[in-house]
Amino acid sequence: MTSTDQPGRAPRRDATENRAALIEAARSVLQQDPDASLETIASAAGLSRRAVYGHFPSRDDLVREVVTGGAARIAGAMPSSSELADLPPAARLAAIAVTLWSEVSHVRSMARVALRSPFAESVAEVFAPLRAQVRTACALGIDEGSMRDDVGADTLARLVEAACIAVLDEATRSGTSDEAGRRMVVLSALGTAGIDWRTALLSEPAAPTPQTEQETRA
């Protein structure tokens, strides 16, 4: 080992640790206060504001890193196309809605941050496969006559998505319990699709077992 090798490795290791600390601090701080300043996040990470700029050009870039990472985790937890293939359209939407709620219910404030501009476009890219699954379920429901057909599948899928977001907003404001929120998101999604709420209740699946924080990072 030469005398120049060691100085070359240590800064890279420190930089990696500092970046990870910033992301973790941002995730924790923003969950408590979505409008927290960059100084507050940096302080929680044990760093100066100036040190943050060595990793992220702006607060928005740091927050975008956090929310897109969270969106990728949620997208990865969604049921696959093969897992949904044998379900009727209403059950497909219900399974997607329940899984989505189970993944975001404990990080509601961060989920709302992720849906705001200027982060919405980045998150939308990550959620593109999920949106395709919702659209497929809506198209199948329209074709078989179990869902409203006054709008096309693309429009209906967007309306269903908006209904789920509305539930997230309401649940965050009112402190809705996980169980009540899960039922609310299923009824809202299927109700928007034109399914009677009593029938929608029959489509509510059991909540999936959420990943632990350790499993998420593995």
XYZ file of C-alpha atoms in Angstrom, residues 20-169:
150
model
C -26.710 8.067 4.134
C -27.037 10.085 7.348
C -28.570 12.983 5.450
C -31.131 10.776 3.726
C -32.074 9.064 6.977
C -32.311 12.389 8.809
C -34.462 13.871 6.048
C -36.782 10.881 6.146
C -37.235 11.174 9.902
C -37.448 14.974 10.130
C -39.816 15.420 7.199
C -42.167 12.799 8.589
C -42.507 15.006 11.678
C -42.476 18.329 9.806
C -42.889 18.245 6.000
C -41.731 21.873 5.797
C -38.559 21.403 7.866
C -35.648 23.536 6.711
C -32.407 22.273 5.273
C -30.634 23.497 8.404
C -32.910 21.357 10.579
C -32.262 18.280 8.455
C -28.517 18.905 8.417
C -28.476 19.355 12.183
C -30.345 16.081 12.682
C -27.675 14.378 10.558
C -24.912 15.961 12.612
C -23.711 18.019 9.651
C -23.536 21.665 8.675
C -25.699 23.164 5.959
C -22.564 23.674 3.893
C -21.772 19.963 4.133
C -25.187 19.153 2.651
C -24.280 20.939 -0.572
C -21.432 18.503 -1.070
C -24.079 15.832 -1.645
C -27.209 17.634 -2.836
C -27.371 20.933 -4.750
C -30.571 21.984 -2.961
C -33.180 20.983 -0.411
C -35.456 19.855 -3.221
C -32.781 17.482 -4.512
C -32.391 15.931 -1.068
C -36.145 15.561 -0.596
C -36.499 14.124 -4.102
C -33.928 11.465 -3.223
C -35.939 10.541 -0.136
C -39.361 10.439 -1.787
C -38.270 8.550 -4.898
C -36.547 5.995 -2.700
C -39.739 5.628 -0.700
C -41.801 5.347 -3.866
C -39.515 2.595 -5.150
C -39.965 0.696 -1.885
C -43.753 0.998 -2.142
C -43.775 0.009 -5.814
C -41.695 -3.046 -4.970
C -44.229 -4.152 -2.364
C -47.166 -4.031 -4.779
C -48.721 -7.311 -5.952
C -47.291 -8.431 -9.275
C -49.284 -8.806 -12.480
C -49.154 -12.587 -12.091
C -50.498 -12.337 -8.540
C -53.409 -10.192 -9.754
C -54.122 -12.178 -12.912
C -56.709 -14.551 -11.428
C -58.569 -11.884 -9.435
C -61.738 -10.183 -10.703
C -61.329 -6.454 -11.450
C -62.801 -5.213 -8.165
C -60.576 -7.536 -6.138
C -57.562 -6.326 -8.132
C -58.237 -2.716 -7.240
C -58.892 -3.663 -3.622
C -55.624 -5.603 -3.380
C -53.679 -2.681 -4.822
C -55.412 -0.183 -2.529
C -54.842 -2.236 0.622
C -51.171 -2.845 -0.168
C -50.675 0.825 -0.943
C -52.305 1.867 2.325
C -50.278 -0.639 4.321
C -47.064 0.776 2.878
C -47.851 4.475 3.387
C -50.018 4.548 6.510
C -47.008 4.821 8.843
C -45.340 7.528 6.724
C -48.399 9.590 5.833
C -46.715 12.994 6.011
C -43.859 11.878 3.763
C -46.337 10.355 1.325
C -48.095 13.712 1.044
C -44.746 15.423 0.452
C -44.025 12.958 -2.349
C -47.223 13.922 -4.153
C -46.430 17.626 -4.160
C -44.761 19.476 -6.991
C -41.808 19.472 -7.755
C -41.573 15.820 -6.686
C -44.752 14.495 -8.290
C -43.167 13.923 -11.701
C -40.255 11.905 -10.295
C -42.601 9.815 -8.173
C -44.939 9.307 -11.137
C -42.119 7.684 -13.090
C -41.536 5.176 -10.306
C -45.258 4.446 -10.025
C -45.820 3.982 -13.774
C -46.119 0.156 -13.515
C -48.566 0.516 -10.622
C -50.689 2.949 -12.593
C -50.706 0.465 -15.475
C -52.084 -2.214 -13.154
C -54.861 0.107 -11.999
C -55.682 0.984 -15.583
C -55.829 -2.712 -16.542
C -58.194 -3.469 -13.665
C -60.438 -0.584 -14.694
C -60.455 -1.679 -18.336
C -61.412 -5.234 -17.353
C -64.151 -3.945 -15.053
C -65.605 -1.750 -17.786
C -65.493 -4.586 -20.318
C -67.299 -7.054 -18.047
C -69.849 -4.462 -16.908
C -68.914 -4.455 -13.224
C -67.539 -0.895 -13.268
C -68.914 2.384 -14.541
C -68.563 2.877 -18.285
C -69.415 6.565 -18.595
C -65.680 7.279 -18.795
C -62.788 5.437 -20.397
C -60.306 3.243 -18.551
C -57.582 5.899 -18.524
C -59.871 8.483 -16.954
C -61.338 6.017 -14.495
C -57.860 4.931 -13.380
C -56.935 8.559 -12.699
C -60.163 9.084 -10.739
C -59.439 5.990 -8.644
C -55.932 7.267 -7.960
C -57.298 10.661 -6.933
C -59.738 8.958 -4.551
C -56.871 7.108 -2.856
C -54.912 10.347 -2.496
C -57.965 12.026 -0.980
C -58.161 9.249 1.622
C -54.472 9.762 2.453
C -55.071 13.488 2.957
